[in-house]
Amino acid sequence: MKKLYVLFFVLIIYGCDATSQSHDINMDPDIFPYPQLLEDIVDKQSEIKNKERFETFYNNVKQNR
C-alpha cells in the first residue's frame, strides 16, 4: 500500500511539472498550415467573410434540410 502512495505522489509531481508545456498543433500555422478556401466562413475580430453562405447554412439547418 505504501508503494501505491509513493507512485501516486510521483505521478502528481511529474504531472505538475512547470517546465512542461502543452502545444496544440492544430492552432499553429507553422506546423499545420490550413489552406483557406474562398468558400470558407472566417470570423476575424467581428469581421465575417462569406456571411451569406453561413446564413444560408444556418437557415437550412433550422428547416431540417
mmCIF file as gemmi writes it, N, C-alpha and C atoms, coordinates in Angstrom:
data_model
loop_
_atom_site.group_PDB
_atom_site.id
_atom_site.type_symbol
_atom_site.label_atom_id
_atom_site.label_alt_id
_atom_site.label_comp_id
_atom_site.label_asym_id
_atom_site.label_entity_id
_atom_site.label_seq_id
_atom_site.pdbx_PDB_ins_code
_atom_site.Cartn_x
_atom_site.Cartn_y
_atom_site.Cartn_z
_atom_site.occupancy
_atom_site.B_iso_or_equiv
_atom_site.pdbx_formal_charge
_atom_site.auth_seq_id
_atom_site.auth_asym_id
_atom_site.pdbx_PDB_model_num
ATOM 1 N N . MET Axp A 1 ? 0.822 -1.186 0 1 0 ? 1 A 1
ATOM 2 C CA . MET Axp A 1 ? 0 0 0 1 0 ? 1 A 1
ATOM 3 C C . MET Axp A 1 ? 0.87 1.254 0 1 0 ? 1 A 1
ATOM 4 N N . LYS Axp A 2 ? 2.013 1.166 0.681 1 0 ? 2 A 1
ATOM 5 C CA . LYS Axp A 2 ? 2.917 2.302 0.742 1 0 ? 2 A 1
ATOM 6 C C . LYS Axp A 2 ? 3.488 2.613 -0.64 1 0 ? 2 A 1
ATOM 7 N N . LYS Axp A 3 ? 3.751 1.554 -1.431 1 0 ? 3 A 1
ATOM 8 C CA . LYS Axp A 3 ? 4.266 1.746 -2.781 1 0 ? 3 A 1
ATOM 9 C C . LYS Axp A 3 ? 3.244 2.474 -3.654 1 0 ? 3 A 1
ATOM 10 N N . LEU Axp A 4 ? 1.976 2.182 -3.433 1 0 ? 4 A 1
ATOM 11 C CA . LEU Axp A 4 ? 0.92 2.841 -4.199 1 0 ? 4 A 1
ATOM 12 C C . LEU Axp A 4 ? 0.893 4.339 -3.91 1 0 ? 4 A 1
ATOM 13 N N . TYR Axp A 5 ? 1.043 4.733 -2.658 1 0 ? 5 A 1
ATOM 14 C CA . TYR Axp A 5 ? 1.088 6.146 -2.289 1 0 ? 5 A 1
ATOM 15 C C . TYR Axp A 5 ? 2.309 6.834 -2.891 1 0 ? 5 A 1
ATOM 16 N N . VAL Axp A 6 ? 3.438 6.165 -2.885 1 0 ? 6 A 1
ATOM 17 C CA . VAL Axp A 6 ? 4.656 6.738 -3.46 1 0 ? 6 A 1
ATOM 18 C C . VAL Axp A 6 ? 4.472 6.926 -4.967 1 0 ? 6 A 1
ATOM 19 N N . LEU Axp A 7 ? 3.918 5.919 -5.633 1 0 ? 7 A 1
ATOM 20 C CA . LEU Axp A 7 ? 3.671 6.016 -7.066 1 0 ? 7 A 1
ATOM 21 C C . LEU Axp A 7 ? 2.704 7.159 -7.376 1 0 ? 7 A 1
ATOM 22 N N . PHE Axp A 8 ? 1.652 7.262 -6.604 1 0 ? 8 A 1
ATOM 23 C CA . PHE Axp A 8 ? 0.674 8.342 -6.79 1 0 ? 8 A 1
ATOM 24 C C . PHE Axp A 8 ? 1.346 9.707 -6.6 1 0 ? 8 A 1
ATOM 25 N N . PHE Axp A 9 ? 2.167 9.842 -5.585 1 0 ? 9 A 1
ATOM 26 C CA . PHE Axp A 9 ? 2.867 11.094 -5.316 1 0 ? 9 A 1
ATOM 27 C C . PHE Axp A 9 ? 3.814 11.452 -6.468 1 0 ? 9 A 1
ATOM 28 N N . VAL Axp A 10 ? 4.538 10.471 -6.975 1 0 ? 10 A 1
ATOM 29 C CA . VAL Axp A 10 ? 5.462 10.712 -8.083 1 0 ? 10 A 1
ATOM 30 C C . VAL Axp A 10 ? 4.69 11.155 -9.329 1 0 ? 10 A 1
ATOM 31 N N . LEU Axp A 11 ? 3.563 10.519 -9.603 1 0 ? 11 A 1
ATOM 32 C CA . LEU Axp A 11 ? 2.762 10.897 -10.766 1 0 ? 11 A 1
ATOM 33 C C . LEU Axp A 11 ? 2.202 12.312 -10.632 1 0 ? 11 A 1
ATOM 34 N N . ILE Axp A 12 ? 1.779 12.671 -9.436 1 0 ? 12 A 1
ATOM 35 C CA . ILE Axp A 12 ? 1.269 14.024 -9.207 1 0 ? 12 A 1
ATOM 36 C C . ILE Axp A 12 ? 2.38 15.048 -9.416 1 0 ? 12 A 1
ATOM 37 N N . ILE Axp A 13 ? 3.538 14.798 -8.87 1 0 ? 13 A 1
ATOM 38 C CA . ILE Axp A 13 ? 4.66 15.724 -9.019 1 0 ? 13 A 1
ATOM 39 C C . ILE Axp A 13 ? 5.071 15.824 -10.489 1 0 ? 13 A 1
ATOM 40 N N . TYR Axp A 14 ? 5.14 14.717 -11.189 1 0 ? 14 A 1
ATOM 41 C CA . TYR Axp A 14 ? 5.515 14.725 -12.597 1 0 ? 14 A 1
ATOM 42 C C . TYR Axp A 14 ? 4.481 15.467 -13.44 1 0 ? 14 A 1
ATOM 43 N N . GLY Axp A 15 ? 3.201 15.284 -13.126 1 0 ? 15 A 1
ATOM 44 C CA . GLY Axp A 15 ? 2.126 15.939 -13.87 1 0 ? 15 A 1
ATOM 45 C C . GLY Axp A 15 ? 2.066 17.433 -13.638 1 0 ? 15 A 1
ATOM 46 N N . CYS Axp A 16 ? 2.559 17.886 -12.511 1 0 ? 16 A 1
ATOM 47 C CA . CYS Axp A 16 ? 2.524 19.31 -12.172 1 0 ? 16 A 1
ATOM 48 C C . CYS Axp A 16 ? 3.833 20.015 -12.488 1 0 ? 16 A 1
ATOM 49 N N . ASP Axp A 17 ? 4.669 19.403 -13.276 1 0 ? 17 A 1
ATOM 50 C CA . ASP Axp A 17 ? 5.955 19.986 -13.628 1 0 ? 17 A 1
ATOM 51 C C . ASP Axp A 17 ? 5.737 21.283 -14.402 1 0 ? 17 A 1
ATOM 52 N N . ALA Axp A 18 ? 6.303 22.374 -13.927 1 0 ? 18 A 1
ATOM 53 C CA . ALA Axp A 18 ? 6.098 23.69 -14.531 1 0 ? 18 A 1
ATOM 54 C C . ALA Axp A 18 ? 6.822 23.849 -15.855 1 0 ? 18 A 1
ATOM 55 N N . THR Axp A 19 ? 7.817 23.046 -16.113 1 0 ? 19 A 1
ATOM 56 C CA . THR Axp A 19 ? 8.58 23.215 -17.343 1 0 ? 19 A 1
ATOM 57 C C . THR Axp A 19 ? 7.913 22.573 -18.543 1 0 ? 19 A 1
ATOM 58 N N . SER Axp A 20 ? 6.998 21.652 -18.317 1 0 ? 20 A 1
ATOM 59 C CA . SER Axp A 20 ? 6.335 21.016 -19.455 1 0 ? 20 A 1
ATOM 60 C C . SER Axp A 20 ? 5.235 21.94 -19.97 1 0 ? 20 A 1
ATOM 61 N N . GLN Axp A 21 ? 5.102 21.998 -21.282 1 0 ? 21 A 1
ATOM 62 C CA . GLN Axp A 21 ? 4.094 22.842 -21.899 1 0 ? 21 A 1
ATOM 63 C C . GLN Axp A 21 ? 3.331 22.016 -22.917 1 0 ? 21 A 1
ATOM 64 N N . SER Axp A 22 ? 2.04 22.219 -22.965 1 0 ? 22 A 1
ATOM 65 C CA . SER Axp A 22 ? 1.257 21.553 -23.988 1 0 ? 22 A 1
ATOM 66 C C . SER Axp A 22 ? 1.276 22.426 -25.236 1 0 ? 22 A 1
ATOM 67 N N . HIS Axp A 23 ? 1.132 21.798 -26.37 1 0 ? 23 A 1
ATOM 68 C CA . HIS Axp A 23 ? 1.186 22.521 -27.63 1 0 ? 23 A 1
ATOM 69 C C . HIS Axp A 23 ? 0.161 21.913 -28.567 1 0 ? 23 A 1
ATOM 70 N N . ASP Axp A 24 ? -0.818 22.688 -28.945 1 0 ? 24 A 1
ATOM 71 C CA . ASP Axp A 24 ? -1.858 22.211 -29.845 1 0 ? 24 A 1
ATOM 72 C C . ASP Axp A 24 ? -1.397 22.442 -31.285 1 0 ? 24 A 1
ATOM 73 N N . ILE Axp A 25 ? -1.083 21.369 -32 1 0 ? 25 A 1
ATOM 74 C CA . ILE Axp A 25 ? -0.547 21.525 -33.348 1 0 ? 25 A 1
ATOM 75 C C . ILE Axp A 25 ? -1.598 22.057 -34.312 1 0 ? 25 A 1
ATOM 76 N N . ASN Axp A 26 ? -2.877 21.905 -34.002 1 0 ? 26 A 1
ATOM 77 C CA . ASN Axp A 26 ? -3.909 22.41 -34.899 1 0 ? 26 A 1
ATOM 78 C C . ASN Axp A 26 ? -4.012 23.924 -34.874 1 0 ? 26 A 1
ATOM 79 N N . MET Axp A 27 ? -3.458 24.559 -33.85 1 0 ? 27 A 1
ATOM 80 C CA . MET Axp A 27 ? -3.543 26.005 -33.735 1 0 ? 27 A 1
ATOM 81 C C . MET Axp A 27 ? -2.269 26.707 -34.208 1 0 ? 27 A 1
ATOM 82 N N . ASP Axp A 28 ? -1.267 25.984 -34.58 1 0 ? 28 A 1
ATOM 83 C CA . ASP Axp A 28 ? -0.001 26.57 -35.003 1 0 ? 28 A 1
ATOM 84 C C . ASP Axp A 28 ? 0.102 26.471 -36.521 1 0 ? 28 A 1
ATOM 85 N N . PRO Axp A 29 ? -0.017 27.597 -37.237 1 0 ? 29 A 1
ATOM 86 C CA . PRO Axp A 29 ? 0.006 27.528 -38.699 1 0 ? 29 A 1
ATOM 87 C C . PRO Axp A 29 ? 1.352 27.094 -39.271 1 0 ? 29 A 1
ATOM 88 N N . ASP Axp A 30 ? 2.43 27.213 -38.489 1 0 ? 30 A 1
ATOM 89 C CA . ASP Axp A 30 ? 3.728 26.77 -38.989 1 0 ? 30 A 1
ATOM 90 C C . ASP Axp A 30 ? 3.837 25.251 -39.023 1 0 ? 30 A 1
ATOM 91 N N . ILE Axp A 31 ? 3.151 24.585 -38.101 1 0 ? 31 A 1
ATOM 92 C CA . ILE Axp A 31 ? 3.204 23.129 -38.034 1 0 ? 31 A 1
ATOM 93 C C . ILE Axp A 31 ? 2.113 22.504 -38.906 1 0 ? 31 A 1
ATOM 94 N N . PHE Axp A 32 ? 0.92 23.066 -38.841 1 0 ? 32 A 1
ATOM 95 C CA . PHE Axp A 32 ? -0.225 22.507 -39.554 1 0 ? 32 A 1
ATOM 96 C C . PHE Axp A 32 ? -0.893 23.621 -40.357 1 0 ? 32 A 1
ATOM 97 N N . PRO Axp A 33 ? -0.334 23.977 -41.519 1 0 ? 33 A 1
ATOM 98 C CA . PRO Axp A 33 ? -0.918 25.079 -42.288 1 0 ? 33 A 1
ATOM 99 C C . PRO Axp A 33 ? -2.278 24.682 -42.849 1 0 ? 33 A 1
ATOM 100 N N . TYR Axp A 34 ? -3.228 25.579 -42.738 1 0 ? 34 A 1
ATOM 101 C CA . TYR Axp A 34 ? -4.575 25.337 -43.261 1 0 ? 34 A 1
ATOM 102 C C . TYR Axp A 34 ? -4.76 26.155 -44.528 1 0 ? 34 A 1
ATOM 103 N N . PRO Axp A 35 ? -4.979 25.501 -45.649 1 0 ? 35 A 1
ATOM 104 C CA . PRO Axp A 35 ? -5.198 26.267 -46.885 1 0 ? 35 A 1
ATOM 105 C C . PRO Axp A 35 ? -6.606 26.851 -46.884 1 0 ? 35 A 1
ATOM 106 N N . GLN Axp A 36 ? -6.707 28.145 -46.739 1 0 ? 36 A 1
ATOM 107 C CA . GLN Axp A 36 ? -8.01 28.794 -46.675 1 0 ? 36 A 1
ATOM 108 C C . GLN Axp A 36 ? -8.622 28.85 -48.065 1 0 ? 36 A 1
ATOM 109 N N . LEU Axp A 37 ? -9.858 28.379 -48.186 1 0 ? 37 A 1
ATOM 110 C CA . LEU Axp A 37 ? -10.571 28.354 -49.454 1 0 ? 37 A 1
ATOM 111 C C . LEU Axp A 37 ? -11.478 29.572 -49.568 1 0 ? 37 A 1
ATOM 112 N N . LEU Axp A 38 ? -11.87 29.91 -50.781 1 0 ? 38 A 1
ATOM 113 C CA . LEU Axp A 38 ? -12.714 31.086 -50.99 1 0 ? 38 A 1
ATOM 114 C C . LEU Axp A 38 ? -14.083 30.94 -50.343 1 0 ? 38 A 1
ATOM 115 N N . GLU Axp A 39 ? -14.594 29.696 -50.247 1 0 ? 39 A 1
ATOM 116 C CA . GLU Axp A 39 ? -15.935 29.498 -49.681 1 0 ? 39 A 1
ATOM 117 C C . GLU Axp A 39 ? -15.926 29.306 -48.164 1 0 ? 39 A 1
ATOM 118 N N . ASP Axp A 40 ? -14.769 29.391 -47.53 1 0 ? 40 A 1
ATOM 119 C CA . ASP Axp A 40 ? -14.688 29.265 -46.072 1 0 ? 40 A 1
ATOM 120 C C . ASP Axp A 40 ? -15.349 30.461 -45.394 1 0 ? 40 A 1
ATOM 121 N N . ILE Axp A 41 ? -15.962 30.185 -44.259 1 0 ? 41 A 1
ATOM 122 C CA . ILE Axp A 41 ? -16.546 31.25 -43.438 1 0 ? 41 A 1
ATOM 123 C C . ILE Axp A 41 ? -15.529 31.579 -42.362 1 0 ? 41 A 1
ATOM 124 N N . VAL Axp A 42 ? -15.063 32.834 -42.369 1 0 ? 42 A 1
ATOM 125 C CA . VAL Axp A 42 ? -13.984 33.244 -41.486 1 0 ? 42 A 1
ATOM 126 C C . VAL Axp A 42 ? -14.464 34.408 -40.635 1 0 ? 42 A 1
ATOM 127 N N . ASP Axp A 43 ? -14.255 34.306 -39.316 1 0 ? 43 A 1
ATOM 128 C CA . ASP Axp A 43 ? -14.598 35.375 -38.387 1 0 ? 43 A 1
ATOM 129 C C . ASP Axp A 43 ? -13.312 35.861 -37.74 1 0 ? 43 A 1
ATOM 130 N N . LYS Axp A 44 ? -12.894 37.059 -38.111 1 0 ? 44 A 1
ATOM 131 C CA . LYS Axp A 44 ? -11.697 37.665 -37.529 1 0 ? 44 A 1
ATOM 132 C C . LYS Axp A 44 ? -12.096 38.98 -36.889 1 0 ? 44 A 1
ATOM 133 N N . GLN Axp A 45 ? -12.11 39.011 -35.578 1 0 ? 45 A 1
ATOM 134 C CA . GLN Axp A 45 ? -12.422 40.208 -34.802 1 0 ? 45 A 1
ATOM 135 C C . GLN Axp A 45 ? -13.705 40.863 -35.299 1 0 ? 45 A 1
ATOM 136 N N . SER Axp A 46 ? -14.764 40.088 -35.37 1 0 ? 46 A 1
ATOM 137 C CA . SER Axp A 46 ? -16.113 40.51 -35.751 1 0 ? 46 A 1
ATOM 138 C C . SER Axp A 46 ? -16.25 40.879 -37.224 1 0 ? 46 A 1
ATOM 139 N N . GLU Axp A 47 ? -15.255 40.608 -38.024 1 0 ? 47 A 1
ATOM 140 C CA . GLU Axp A 47 ? -15.36 40.788 -39.468 1 0 ? 47 A 1
ATOM 141 C C . GLU Axp A 47 ? -15.574 39.411 -40.074 1 0 ? 47 A 1
ATOM 142 N N . ILE Axp A 48 ? -16.778 39.171 -40.583 1 0 ? 48 A 1
ATOM 143 C CA . ILE Axp A 48 ? -17.133 37.846 -41.087 1 0 ? 48 A 1
ATOM 144 C C . ILE Axp A 48 ? -17.085 37.857 -42.611 1 0 ? 48 A 1
ATOM 145 N N . LYS Axp A 49 ? -16.305 36.942 -43.161 1 0 ? 49 A 1
ATOM 146 C CA . LYS Axp A 49 ? -16.256 36.763 -44.605 1 0 ? 49 A 1
ATOM 147 C C . LYS Axp A 49 ? -17.207 35.628 -44.967 1 0 ? 49 A 1
ATOM 148 N N . ASN Axp A 50 ? -17.907 35.767 -46.079 1 0 ? 50 A 1
ATOM 149 C CA . ASN Axp A 50 ? -18.881 34.786 -46.558 1 0 ? 50 A 1
ATOM 150 C C . ASN Axp A 50 ? -20.04 34.618 -45.576 1 0 ? 50 A 1
ATOM 151 N N . LYS Axp A 51 ? -20.485 35.731 -45.03 1 0 ? 51 A 1
ATOM 152 C CA . LYS Axp A 51 ? -21.588 35.705 -44.064 1 0 ? 51 A 1
ATOM 153 C C . LYS Axp A 51 ? -22.873 35.164 -44.707 1 0 ? 51 A 1
ATOM 154 N N . GLU Axp A 52 ? -23.097 35.484 -45.968 1 0 ? 52 A 1
ATOM 155 C CA . GLU Axp A 52 ? -24.302 34.998 -46.664 1 0 ? 52 A 1
ATOM 156 C C . GLU Axp A 52 ? -24.316 33.473 -46.726 1 0 ? 52 A 1
ATOM 157 N N . ARG Axp A 53 ? -23.155 32.887 -46.968 1 0 ? 53 A 1
ATOM 158 C CA . ARG Axp A 53 ? -23.058 31.421 -47.024 1 0 ? 53 A 1
ATOM 159 C C . ARG Axp A 53 ? -23.395 30.813 -45.67 1 0 ? 53 A 1
ATOM 160 N N . PHE Axp A 54 ? -22.915 31.435 -44.588 1 0 ? 54 A 1
ATOM 161 C CA . PHE Axp A 54 ? -23.223 30.95 -43.252 1 0 ? 54 A 1
ATOM 162 C C . PHE Axp A 54 ? -24.716 31.073 -42.955 1 0 ? 54 A 1
ATOM 163 N N . GLU Axp A 55 ? -25.315 32.213 -43.324 1 0 ? 55 A 1
ATOM 164 C CA . GLU Axp A 55 ? -26.747 32.402 -43.072 1 0 ? 55 A 1
ATOM 165 C C . GLU Axp A 55 ? -27.586 31.39 -43.85 1 0 ? 55 A 1
ATOM 166 N N . THR Axp A 56 ? -27.183 31.075 -45.062 1 0 ? 56 A 1
ATOM 167 C CA . THR Axp A 56 ? -27.879 30.05 -45.845 1 0 ? 56 A 1
ATOM 168 C C . THR Axp A 56 ? -27.774 28.695 -45.158 1 0 ? 56 A 1
ATOM 169 N N . PHE Axp A 57 ? -26.583 28.36 -44.705 1 0 ? 57 A 1
ATOM 170 C CA . PHE Axp A 57 ? -26.375 27.104 -43.98 1 0 ? 57 A 1
ATOM 171 C C . PHE Axp A 57 ? -27.233 27.067 -42.722 1 0 ? 57 A 1
ATOM 172 N N . TYR Axp A 58 ? -27.222 28.163 -41.96 1 0 ? 58 A 1
ATOM 173 C CA . TYR Axp A 58 ? -27.98 28.227 -40.709 1 0 ? 58 A 1
ATOM 174 C C . TYR Axp A 58 ? -29.477 28.059 -40.966 1 0 ? 58 A 1
ATOM 175 N N . ASN Axp A 59 ? -29.988 28.724 -41.989 1 0 ? 59 A 1
ATOM 176 C CA . ASN Axp A 59 ? -31.412 28.608 -42.307 1 0 ? 59 A 1
ATOM 177 C C . ASN Axp A 59 ? -31.761 27.189 -42.752 1 0 ? 59 A 1
ATOM 178 N N . ASN Axp A 60 ? -30.861 26.549 -43.504 1 0 ? 60 A 1
ATOM 179 C CA . ASN Axp A 60 ? -31.113 25.161 -43.908 1 0 ? 60 A 1
ATOM 180 C C . ASN Axp A 60 ? -31.132 24.22 -42.707 1 0 ? 60 A 1
ATOM 181 N N . VAL Axp A 61 ? -30.288 24.456 -41.739 1 0 ? 61 A 1
ATOM 182 C CA . VAL Axp A 61 ? -30.278 23.623 -40.532 1 0 ? 61 A 1
ATOM 183 C C . VAL Axp A 61 ? -31.573 23.831 -39.749 1 0 ? 61 A 1
ATOM 184 N N . LYS Axp A 62 ? -32.002 25.067 -39.639 1 0 ? 62 A 1
ATOM 185 C CA . LYS Axp A 62 ? -33.25 25.352 -38.912 1 0 ? 62 A 1
ATOM 186 C C . LYS Axp A 62 ? -34.448 24.683 -39.578 1 0 ? 62 A 1
ATOM 187 N N . GLN Axp A 63 ? -34.397 24.55 -40.899 1 0 ? 63 A 1
ATOM 188 C CA . GLN Axp A 63 ? -35.502 23.951 -41.637 1 0 ? 63 A 1
ATOM 189 C C . GLN Axp A 63 ? -35.308 22.45 -41.87 1 0 ? 63 A 1
ATOM 190 N N . ASN Axp A 64 ? -34.301 21.863 -41.168 1 0 ? 64 A 1
ATOM 191 C CA . ASN Axp A 64 ? -34.001 20.433 -41.266 1 0 ? 64 A 1
ATOM 192 C C . ASN Axp A 64 ? -33.689 19.976 -42.685 1 0 ? 64 A 1
ATOM 193 N N . ARG Axp A 65 ? -32.947 20.788 -43.411 1 0 ? 65 A 1
ATOM 194 C CA . ARG Axp A 65 ? -32.51 20.407 -44.762 1 0 ? 65 A 1
ATOM 195 C C . ARG Axp A 65 ? -31.074 19.975 -44.749 1 0 ? 65 A 1
